C-alpha positions as a Python dict, from the first residue, in 0.01 Angstrom:
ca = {
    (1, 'X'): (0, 0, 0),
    (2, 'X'): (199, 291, -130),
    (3, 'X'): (217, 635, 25),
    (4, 'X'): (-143, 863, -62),
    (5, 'X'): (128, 1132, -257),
    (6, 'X'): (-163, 1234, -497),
    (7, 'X'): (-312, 1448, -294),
    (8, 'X'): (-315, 1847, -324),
    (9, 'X'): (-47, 1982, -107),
    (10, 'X'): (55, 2326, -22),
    (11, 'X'): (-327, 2488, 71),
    (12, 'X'): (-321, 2845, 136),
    (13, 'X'): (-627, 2983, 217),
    (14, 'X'): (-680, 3309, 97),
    (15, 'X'): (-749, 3530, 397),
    (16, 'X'): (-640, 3323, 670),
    (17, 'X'): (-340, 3446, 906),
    (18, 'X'): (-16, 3263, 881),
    (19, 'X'): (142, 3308, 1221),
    (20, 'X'): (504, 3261, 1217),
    (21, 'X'): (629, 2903, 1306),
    (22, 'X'): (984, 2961, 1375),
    (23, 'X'): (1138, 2759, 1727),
    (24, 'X'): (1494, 2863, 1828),
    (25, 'X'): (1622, 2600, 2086),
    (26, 'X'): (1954, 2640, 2257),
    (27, 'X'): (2091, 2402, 2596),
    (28, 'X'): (2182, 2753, 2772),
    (29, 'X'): (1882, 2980, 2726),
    (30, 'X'): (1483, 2915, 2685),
    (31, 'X'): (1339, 2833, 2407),
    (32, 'X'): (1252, 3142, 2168),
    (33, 'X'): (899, 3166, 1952),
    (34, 'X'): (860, 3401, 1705),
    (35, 'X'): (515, 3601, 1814),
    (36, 'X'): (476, 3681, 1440),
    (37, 'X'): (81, 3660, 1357),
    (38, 'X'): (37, 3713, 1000),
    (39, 'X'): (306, 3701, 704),
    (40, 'X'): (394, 4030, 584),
    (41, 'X'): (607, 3977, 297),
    (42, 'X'): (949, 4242, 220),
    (43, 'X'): (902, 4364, -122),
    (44, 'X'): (1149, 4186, -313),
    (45, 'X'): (1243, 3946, -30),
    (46, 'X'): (1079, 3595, 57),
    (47, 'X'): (1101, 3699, 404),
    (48, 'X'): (859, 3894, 633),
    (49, 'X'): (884, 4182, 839),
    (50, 'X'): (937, 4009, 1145),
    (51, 'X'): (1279, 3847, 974),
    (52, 'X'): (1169, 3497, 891),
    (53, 'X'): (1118, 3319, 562),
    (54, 'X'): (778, 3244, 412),
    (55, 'X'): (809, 2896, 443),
    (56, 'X'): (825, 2932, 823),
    (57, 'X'): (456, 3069, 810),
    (58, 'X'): (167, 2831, 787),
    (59, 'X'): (-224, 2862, 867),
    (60, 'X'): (-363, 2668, 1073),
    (61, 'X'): (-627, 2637, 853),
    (62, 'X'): (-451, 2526, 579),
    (63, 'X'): (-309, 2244, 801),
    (64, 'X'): (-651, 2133, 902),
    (65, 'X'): (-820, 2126, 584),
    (66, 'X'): (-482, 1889, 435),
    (67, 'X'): (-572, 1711, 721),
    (68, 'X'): (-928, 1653, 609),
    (69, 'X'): (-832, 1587, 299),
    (70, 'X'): (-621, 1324, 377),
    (71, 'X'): (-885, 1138, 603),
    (72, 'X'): (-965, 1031, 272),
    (73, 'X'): (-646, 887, 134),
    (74, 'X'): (-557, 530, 25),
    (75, 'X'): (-446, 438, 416),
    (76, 'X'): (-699, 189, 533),
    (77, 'X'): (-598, 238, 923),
    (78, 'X'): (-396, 490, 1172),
    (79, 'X'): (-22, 473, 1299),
    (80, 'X'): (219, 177, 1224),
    (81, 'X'): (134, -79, 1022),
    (82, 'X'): (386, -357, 929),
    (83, 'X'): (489, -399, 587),
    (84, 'X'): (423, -746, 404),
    (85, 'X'): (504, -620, 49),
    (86, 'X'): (744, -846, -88),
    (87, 'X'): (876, -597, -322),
    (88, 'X'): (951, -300, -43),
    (89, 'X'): (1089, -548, 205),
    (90, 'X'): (1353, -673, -109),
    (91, 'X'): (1431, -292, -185),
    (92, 'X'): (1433, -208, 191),
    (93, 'X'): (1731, -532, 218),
    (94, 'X'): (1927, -387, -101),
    (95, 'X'): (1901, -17, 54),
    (96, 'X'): (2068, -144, 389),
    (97, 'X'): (2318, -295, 201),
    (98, 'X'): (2408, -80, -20),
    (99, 'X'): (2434, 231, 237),
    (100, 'X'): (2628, 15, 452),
    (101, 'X'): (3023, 130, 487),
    (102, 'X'): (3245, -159, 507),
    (103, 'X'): (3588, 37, 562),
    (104, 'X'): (3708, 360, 701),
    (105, 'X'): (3303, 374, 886),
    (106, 'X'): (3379, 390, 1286),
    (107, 'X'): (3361, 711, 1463),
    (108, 'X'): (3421, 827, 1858),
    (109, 'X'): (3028, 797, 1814),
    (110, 'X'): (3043, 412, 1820),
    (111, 'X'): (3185, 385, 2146),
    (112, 'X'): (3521, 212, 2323),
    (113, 'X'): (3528, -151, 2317),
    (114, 'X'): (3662, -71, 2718),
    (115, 'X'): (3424, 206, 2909),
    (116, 'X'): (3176, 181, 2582),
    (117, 'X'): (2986, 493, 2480),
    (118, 'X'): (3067, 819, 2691),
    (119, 'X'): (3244, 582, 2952),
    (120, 'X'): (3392, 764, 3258),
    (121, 'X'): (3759, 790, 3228),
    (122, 'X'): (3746, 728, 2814),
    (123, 'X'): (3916, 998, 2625),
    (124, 'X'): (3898, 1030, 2215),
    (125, 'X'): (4241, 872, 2243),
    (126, 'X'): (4105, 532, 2439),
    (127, 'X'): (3793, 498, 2234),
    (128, 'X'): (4018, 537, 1900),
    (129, 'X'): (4273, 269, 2061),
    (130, 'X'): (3988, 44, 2151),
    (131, 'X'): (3748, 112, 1870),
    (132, 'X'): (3365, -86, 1902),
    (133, 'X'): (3390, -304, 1616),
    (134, 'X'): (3150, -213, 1329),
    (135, 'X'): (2908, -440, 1202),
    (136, 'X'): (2977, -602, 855),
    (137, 'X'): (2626, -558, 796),
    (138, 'X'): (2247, -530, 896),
    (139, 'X'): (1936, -830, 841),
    (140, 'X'): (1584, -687, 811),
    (141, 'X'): (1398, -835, 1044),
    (142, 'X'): (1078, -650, 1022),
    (143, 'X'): (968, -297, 851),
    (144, 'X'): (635, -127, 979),
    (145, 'X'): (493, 187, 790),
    (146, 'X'): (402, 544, 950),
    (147, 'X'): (53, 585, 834),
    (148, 'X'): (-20, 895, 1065),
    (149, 'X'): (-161, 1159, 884),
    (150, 'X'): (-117, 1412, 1111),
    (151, 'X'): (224, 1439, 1092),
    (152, 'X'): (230, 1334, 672),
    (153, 'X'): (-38, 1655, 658),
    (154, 'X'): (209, 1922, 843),
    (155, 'X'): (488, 1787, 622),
    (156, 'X'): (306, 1806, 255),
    (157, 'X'): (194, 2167, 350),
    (158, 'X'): (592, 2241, 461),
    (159, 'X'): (714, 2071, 178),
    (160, 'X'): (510, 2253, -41),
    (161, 'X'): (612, 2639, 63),
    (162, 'X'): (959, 2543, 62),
    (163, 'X'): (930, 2403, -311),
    (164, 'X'): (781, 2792, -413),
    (165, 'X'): (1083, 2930, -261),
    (166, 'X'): (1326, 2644, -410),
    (167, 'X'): (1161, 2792, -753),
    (168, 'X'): (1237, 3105, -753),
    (169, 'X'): (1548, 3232, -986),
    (170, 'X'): (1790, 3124, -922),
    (171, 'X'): (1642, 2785, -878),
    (172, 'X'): (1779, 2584, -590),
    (173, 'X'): (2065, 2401, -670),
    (174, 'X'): (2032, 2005, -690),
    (175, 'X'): (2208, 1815, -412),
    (176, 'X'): (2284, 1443, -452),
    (177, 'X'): (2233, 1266, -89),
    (178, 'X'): (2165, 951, 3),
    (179, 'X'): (2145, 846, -383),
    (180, 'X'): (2108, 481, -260),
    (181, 'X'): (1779, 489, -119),
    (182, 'X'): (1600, 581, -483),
    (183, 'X'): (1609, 249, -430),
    (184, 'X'): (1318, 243, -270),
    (185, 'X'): (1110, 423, -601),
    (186, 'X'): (1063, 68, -737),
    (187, 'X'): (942, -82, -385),
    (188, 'X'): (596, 48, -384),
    (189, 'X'): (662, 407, -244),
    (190, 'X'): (635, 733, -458),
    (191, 'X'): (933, 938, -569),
    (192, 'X'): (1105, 1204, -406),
    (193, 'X'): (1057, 1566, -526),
    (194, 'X'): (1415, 1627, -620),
    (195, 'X'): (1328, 2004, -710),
    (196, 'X'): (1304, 2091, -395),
    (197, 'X'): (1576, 1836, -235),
    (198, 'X'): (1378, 1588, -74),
    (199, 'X'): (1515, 1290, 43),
    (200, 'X'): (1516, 946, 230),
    (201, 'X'): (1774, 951, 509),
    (202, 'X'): (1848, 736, 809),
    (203, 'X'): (1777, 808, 1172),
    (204, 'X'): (1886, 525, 1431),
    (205, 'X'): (1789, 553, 1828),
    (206, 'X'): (1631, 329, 2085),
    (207, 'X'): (1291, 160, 1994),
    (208, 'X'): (1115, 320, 2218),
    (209, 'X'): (1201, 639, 2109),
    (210, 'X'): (1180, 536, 1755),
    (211, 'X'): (789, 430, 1842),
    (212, 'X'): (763, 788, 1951),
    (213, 'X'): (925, 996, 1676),
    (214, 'X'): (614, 811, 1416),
    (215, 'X'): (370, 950, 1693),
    (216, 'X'): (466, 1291, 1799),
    (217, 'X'): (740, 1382, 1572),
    (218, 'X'): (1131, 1469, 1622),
    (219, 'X'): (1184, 1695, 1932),
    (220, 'X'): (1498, 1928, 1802),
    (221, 'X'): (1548, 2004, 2186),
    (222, 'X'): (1673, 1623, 2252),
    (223, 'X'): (1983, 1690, 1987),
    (224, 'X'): (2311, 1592, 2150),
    (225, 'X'): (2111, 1350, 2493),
    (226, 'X'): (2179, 1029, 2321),
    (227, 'X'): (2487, 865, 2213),
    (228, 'X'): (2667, 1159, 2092),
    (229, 'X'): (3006, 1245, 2218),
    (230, 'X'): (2983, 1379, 2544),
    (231, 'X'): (3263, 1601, 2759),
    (232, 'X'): (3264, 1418, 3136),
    (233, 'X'): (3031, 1522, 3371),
    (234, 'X'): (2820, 1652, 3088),
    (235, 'X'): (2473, 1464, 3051),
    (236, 'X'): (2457, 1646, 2709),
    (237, 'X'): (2675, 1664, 2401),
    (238, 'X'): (2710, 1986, 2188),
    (239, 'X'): (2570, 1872, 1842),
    (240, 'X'): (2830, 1982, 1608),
    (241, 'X'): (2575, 2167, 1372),
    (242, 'X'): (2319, 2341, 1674),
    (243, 'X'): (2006, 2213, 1812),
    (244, 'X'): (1837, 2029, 1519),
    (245, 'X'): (1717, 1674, 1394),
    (246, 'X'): (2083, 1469, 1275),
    (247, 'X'): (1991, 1239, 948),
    (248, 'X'): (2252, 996, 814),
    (249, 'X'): (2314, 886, 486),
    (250, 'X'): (2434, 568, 549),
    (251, 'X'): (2274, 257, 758),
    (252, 'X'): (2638, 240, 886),
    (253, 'X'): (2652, 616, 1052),
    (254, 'X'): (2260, 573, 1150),
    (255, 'X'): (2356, 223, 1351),
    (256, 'X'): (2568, 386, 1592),
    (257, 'X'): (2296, 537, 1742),
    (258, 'X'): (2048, 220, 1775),
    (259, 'X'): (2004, 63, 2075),
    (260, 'X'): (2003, -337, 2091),
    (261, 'X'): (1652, -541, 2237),
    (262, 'X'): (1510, -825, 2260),
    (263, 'X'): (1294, -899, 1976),
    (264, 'X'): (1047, -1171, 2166),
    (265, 'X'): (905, -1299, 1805),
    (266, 'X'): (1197, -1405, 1699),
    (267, 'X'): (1408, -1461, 1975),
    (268, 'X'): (1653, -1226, 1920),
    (269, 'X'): (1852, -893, 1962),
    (270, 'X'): (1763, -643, 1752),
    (271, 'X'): (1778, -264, 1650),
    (272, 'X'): (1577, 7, 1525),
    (273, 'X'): (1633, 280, 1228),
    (274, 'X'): (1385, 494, 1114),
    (275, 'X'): (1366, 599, 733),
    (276, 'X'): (1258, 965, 674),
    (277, 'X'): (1141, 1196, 424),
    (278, 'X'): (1312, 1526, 434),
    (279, 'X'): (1305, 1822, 268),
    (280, 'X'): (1610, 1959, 253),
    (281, 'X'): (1542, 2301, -10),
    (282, 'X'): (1829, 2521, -39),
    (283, 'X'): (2108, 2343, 186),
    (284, 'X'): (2371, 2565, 285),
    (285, 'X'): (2688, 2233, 246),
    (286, 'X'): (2939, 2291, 553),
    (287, 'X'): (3281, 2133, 423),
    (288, 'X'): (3542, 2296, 688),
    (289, 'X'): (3587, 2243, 1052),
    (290, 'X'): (3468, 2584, 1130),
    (291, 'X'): (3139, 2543, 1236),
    (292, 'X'): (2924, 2847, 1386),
    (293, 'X'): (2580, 2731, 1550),
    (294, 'X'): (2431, 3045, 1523),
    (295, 'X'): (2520, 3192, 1247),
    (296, 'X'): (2412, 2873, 1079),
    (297, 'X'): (2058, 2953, 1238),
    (298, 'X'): (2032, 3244, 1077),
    (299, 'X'): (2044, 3103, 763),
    (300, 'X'): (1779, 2874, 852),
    (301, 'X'): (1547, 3116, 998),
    (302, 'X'): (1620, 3474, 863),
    (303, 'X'): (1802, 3388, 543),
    (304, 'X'): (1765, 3159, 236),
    (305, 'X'): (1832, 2829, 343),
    (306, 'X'): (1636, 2530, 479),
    (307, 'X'): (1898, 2236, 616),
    (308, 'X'): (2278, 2221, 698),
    (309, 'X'): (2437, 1932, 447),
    (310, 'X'): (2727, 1825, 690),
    (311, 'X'): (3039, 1721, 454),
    (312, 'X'): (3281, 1642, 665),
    (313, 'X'): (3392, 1381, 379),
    (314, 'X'): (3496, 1627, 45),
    (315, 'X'): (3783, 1820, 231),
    (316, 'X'): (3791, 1695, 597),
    (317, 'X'): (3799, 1322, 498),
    (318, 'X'): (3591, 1224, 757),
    (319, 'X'): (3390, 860, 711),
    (320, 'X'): (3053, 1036, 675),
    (321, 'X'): (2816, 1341, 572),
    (322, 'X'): (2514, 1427, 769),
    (323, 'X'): (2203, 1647, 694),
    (324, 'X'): (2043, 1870, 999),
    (325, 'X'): (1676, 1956, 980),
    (326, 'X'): (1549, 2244, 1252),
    (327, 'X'): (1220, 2247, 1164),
    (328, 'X'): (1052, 1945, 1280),
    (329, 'X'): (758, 2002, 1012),
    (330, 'X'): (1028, 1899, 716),
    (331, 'X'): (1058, 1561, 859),
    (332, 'X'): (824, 1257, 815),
    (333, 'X'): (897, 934, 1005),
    (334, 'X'): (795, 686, 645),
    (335, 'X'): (976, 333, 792),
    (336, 'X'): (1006, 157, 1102),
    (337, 'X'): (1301, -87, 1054),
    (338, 'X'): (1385, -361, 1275),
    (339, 'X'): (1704, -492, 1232),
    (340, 'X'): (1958, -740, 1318),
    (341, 'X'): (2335, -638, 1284),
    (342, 'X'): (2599, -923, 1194),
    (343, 'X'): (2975, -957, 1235),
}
């Protein structure tokens, strides 16, 4: 049962507010909301007065009548269904294998085979020494799909003002990510709208969490809790790129963030890795090491660009590039995968 992508997206009703729905996060000071009712637009400019992009505007009404209209798409049930397809469980194998990285794939990320993940006493120089060993690759267990339309409503109406501003001259310029998972065109799921950058990437965390994330949506404000480097003492890392959602291109970088349990069906341990639809728009590609949160928030939120591409691979020659969302509403939770990793 493929994806209801048929549908009208982008409503705008004519005469209804569009209240601003810009959300700065930040671990050392509250949470800022733009109090923004209406777009005004800047003549010339896709932003409005109060400094944010049109894209960061959306009616409430236009996100309730998607949502009606959705009510009637091809879904025959709500929230997460498992997958029998033969076809998309084939091209969800191939996808896993071919994103895996066999060589050159561990980072501090992945833990210390001594004090394991953020282990007191383990410094970048012990966890390199006594790298986790990587697995040589990943057996799909199960796959369950994210029929909440909710969520698929807010992220067809974002999608859709992003792709107006992609349009405009000059058009937004094509980025090739995660090229493996087209993949997935030919396994019963609609195409990806490559005008305005949209793409399948991975997202690996506990299974619990992952259940979560198809409900409510990614919460920006967790970036940096989970497995991510952290300094001792600190019960938070500083996410490289600000406080956003962290996508991986490959099943590999994804992995290291997946938390093993006990699968009672089959009798074994298991992970989980979500598959999402982004839409990435104008990416502003980060290639060097210097990295400055908030300025790259600005481009987000008062300037032309919708996502961070993370290439720490072109000139760095790091194992892996990364995408960062910060606008929840450009993500869609499409795949459920459960997983068993083999050495």
């Amino acid at each position: 049962e493929a994806f209801p992508l048929g549908l009208p997206v982008g409503l705008d009703l004519t005469g209804e507010s569009r209240p601003c729905r810009c959300q700065v996060h930040s671990n050392d000071e509250p949470d800022l909301f733009c109090n923004c009712t209406d777009y005004k637009s800047v003549e010339d400019s896709i932003l409005c007065e109060c400094g944010h992009k049109a894209s960061m505007h959306r009616s409430a009404a236009s996100q309730s009548s998607f949502a009606n209209l959705v009510q009637q798409a091809a879904w025959a049930s709500e929230g997460l269904v498992e997958v029998t397809e033969e076809e998309t469980l084939q091209s969800l194998q191939e996808m896993l294998n071919y994103t895996h990285k066999a060589t050159d794939n561990w980072t501090r990320d992945r833990g210390c085979s001594i004090h394991g993940v953020n282990g007191t006493g383990c410094s970048l120089a012990c966890a390199f020494k006594n790298q986790v060993a990587v697995p040589k690759g990943y057996t799909l267990r199960k796959v369950y799909r994210n029929q909440n339309r909710s969520l698929w409503a807010r992220y067809c109406i974002a999608r859709s003002f992003i792709a107006k501003e992609c349009a405009r001259p000059p058009a937004a310029e094509r980025r090739e990510v995660a090229p493996e998972t087209e993949l997935l065109d030919s396994g019963g799921l609609a195409p990806l709208d490559e005008a305005c950058n949209e793409w399948r990437l991975f997202h690996g965390t506990k299974h619990e969490a992952a259940r979560d994330i198809c409900s409510v949506n990614f919460r920006p404000t967790l970036a940096g809790s989970g497995a991510t480097w952290k300094a001792a003492g600190d019960e938070r890392g500083a996410p490289l790129y600000g406080l956003g959602v962290y996508f991986a291109e490959k099943s590999t970088k994804a992995d290291e963030y997946a938390a093993p349990f006990l699968d009672a069906e089959w009798g074994l341990e298991v992970n989980a890795m979500l598959v999402v639809r982004c839409v990435g728009g104008r990416t502003n590609a980060v290639t060097t090491n210097d990295i400055e949160p908030e300025s790259l928030r600005r481009t987000i939120f008062d300037g032309p660009n919708h996502s961070v591409l993370g290439d720490r691979v072109s000139s760095l020659r790091k194992p892996y590039r990364e995408v960062v969302i910060y606008d929840r509403d450009q993500c869609f939770p499409e795949l459920l995968l459960i997983y068993e990793r083999y050495y």
